[in-house]
Amino acid sequence: MITQEMLESMYLNKRVKLVAPMQNDPNPIEVGSEGVVYNVGYDVINVAWDNGRNLGLVLNEDNFIIIND
């Protein structure tokens, strides 16, 4: 089982890039956008996007990559 601490160590303060369209958001972030993870929940990774928006990525639903580690 993945714990909250494991998720935080994997994603918190990491730079991410959206690589495919978001599936279930009426006003999604544009593919190719980048941002920094500022909060991690059990199924949502909250991102401060470079375009000024804050919108979470849903684990196992939204496709993104970590671009720095």
C-alpha atoms as a printed R data frame, in Angstrom:
   type eleno elety resid chain resno       x      y       z
1  ATOM     1    CA   MET     A     1   0.000  0.000   0.000
2  ATOM     2    CA   ILE     A     2   1.260  3.475  -0.840
3  ATOM     3    CA   THR     A     3   1.250  5.785   2.160
4  ATOM     4    CA   GLN     A     4   0.783  9.542   2.279
5  ATOM     5    CA   GLU     A     5   4.473  9.907   3.123
6  ATOM     6    CA   MET     A     6   5.455  7.893   0.048
7  ATOM     7    CA   LEU     A     7   3.260 10.042  -2.212
8  ATOM     8    CA   GLU     A     8   4.743 13.210  -0.753
9  ATOM     9    CA   SER     A     9   8.292 11.986  -1.277
10 ATOM    10    CA   MET     A    10   7.468 11.067  -4.889
11 ATOM    11    CA   TYR     A    11   5.667 14.283  -5.885
12 ATOM    12    CA   LEU     A    12   5.836 17.181  -3.388
13 ATOM    13    CA   ASN     A    13   7.793 20.194  -4.726
14 ATOM    14    CA   LYS     A    14   8.499 18.369  -8.001
15 ATOM    15    CA   ARG     A    15   8.096 20.008 -11.375
16 ATOM    16    CA   VAL     A    16   5.547 18.228 -13.578
17 ATOM    17    CA   LYS     A    17   4.345 18.422 -17.176
18 ATOM    18    CA   LEU     A    18   0.901 17.445 -18.463
19 ATOM    19    CA   VAL     A    19   1.367 15.058 -21.404
20 ATOM    20    CA   ALA     A    20  -2.234 14.196 -22.379
21 ATOM    21    CA   PRO     A    21  -5.614 15.956 -22.156
22 ATOM    22    CA   MET     A    22  -7.329 15.924 -18.766
23 ATOM    23    CA   GLN     A    23 -10.318 13.597 -18.845
24 ATOM    24    CA   ASN     A    24 -12.911 15.022 -16.465
25 ATOM    25    CA   ASP     A    25 -12.421 18.763 -16.146
26 ATOM    26    CA   PRO     A    26 -14.663 21.321 -17.884
27 ATOM    27    CA   ASN     A    27 -11.787 23.841 -17.981
28 ATOM    28    CA   PRO     A    28  -8.650 21.666 -18.232
29 ATOM    29    CA   ILE     A    29  -5.031 22.670 -18.234
30 ATOM    30    CA   GLU     A    30  -3.492 22.699 -21.718
31 ATOM    31    CA   VAL     A    31  -1.321 19.737 -22.694
32 ATOM    32    CA   GLY     A    32   2.362 20.633 -22.391
33 ATOM    33    CA   SER     A    33   1.780 22.935 -19.430
34 ATOM    34    CA   GLU     A    34   4.225 22.759 -16.548
35 ATOM    35    CA   GLY     A    35   3.960 23.534 -12.865
36 ATOM    36    CA   VAL     A    36   5.105 22.673  -9.348
37 ATOM    37    CA   VAL     A    37   3.352 20.259  -6.979
38 ATOM    38    CA   TYR     A    38   2.418 22.074  -3.759
39 ATOM    39    CA   ASN     A    39   0.169 19.524  -2.033
40 ATOM    40    CA   VAL     A    40  -0.401 15.795  -2.277
41 ATOM    41    CA   GLY     A    41  -3.503 13.854  -1.258
42 ATOM    42    CA   TYR     A    42  -4.267 10.177  -1.656
43 ATOM    43    CA   ASP     A    43  -5.609 10.560  -5.183
44 ATOM    44    CA   VAL     A    44  -4.978 14.204  -6.155
45 ATOM    45    CA   ILE     A    45  -1.714 16.018  -6.755
46 ATOM    46    CA   ASN     A    46  -2.299 19.768  -6.494
47 ATOM    47    CA   VAL     A    47  -0.222 21.809  -8.933
48 ATOM    48    CA   ALA     A    48   0.571 25.517  -9.163
49 ATOM    49    CA   TRP     A    49   0.735 25.787 -12.950
50 ATOM    50    CA   ASP     A    50   3.047 28.273 -14.656
51 ATOM    51    CA   ASN     A    51  -0.002 29.893 -16.296
52 ATOM    52    CA   GLY     A    52  -1.182 31.065 -12.860
53 ATOM    53    CA   ARG     A    53  -3.857 28.429 -12.297
54 ATOM    54    CA   ASN     A    54  -4.000 25.907  -9.483
55 ATOM    55    CA   LEU     A    55  -5.567 22.632 -10.513
56 ATOM    56    CA   GLY     A    56  -5.028 19.113  -9.294
57 ATOM    57    CA   LEU     A    57  -3.963 16.068 -11.247
58 ATOM    58    CA   VAL     A    58  -5.856 12.857 -10.488
59 ATOM    59    CA   LEU     A    59  -3.571  9.865  -9.992
60 ATOM    60    CA   ASN     A    60  -4.260  6.980 -12.380
61 ATOM    61    CA   GLU     A    61  -6.442  9.257 -14.516
62 ATOM    62    CA   ASP     A    62  -4.401 12.253 -15.697
63 ATOM    63    CA   ASN     A    63  -1.198 11.666 -17.659
64 ATOM    64    CA   PHE     A    64   1.811 13.680 -16.535
65 ATOM    65    CA   ILE     A    65   5.534 13.298 -16.025
66 ATOM    66    CA   ILE     A    66   7.963 14.574 -13.425
67 ATOM    67    CA   ILE     A    67  10.461 16.772 -15.253
68 ATOM    68    CA   ASN     A    68  12.920 17.230 -12.383
69 ATOM    69    CA   ASP     A    69  13.855 14.968  -9.521
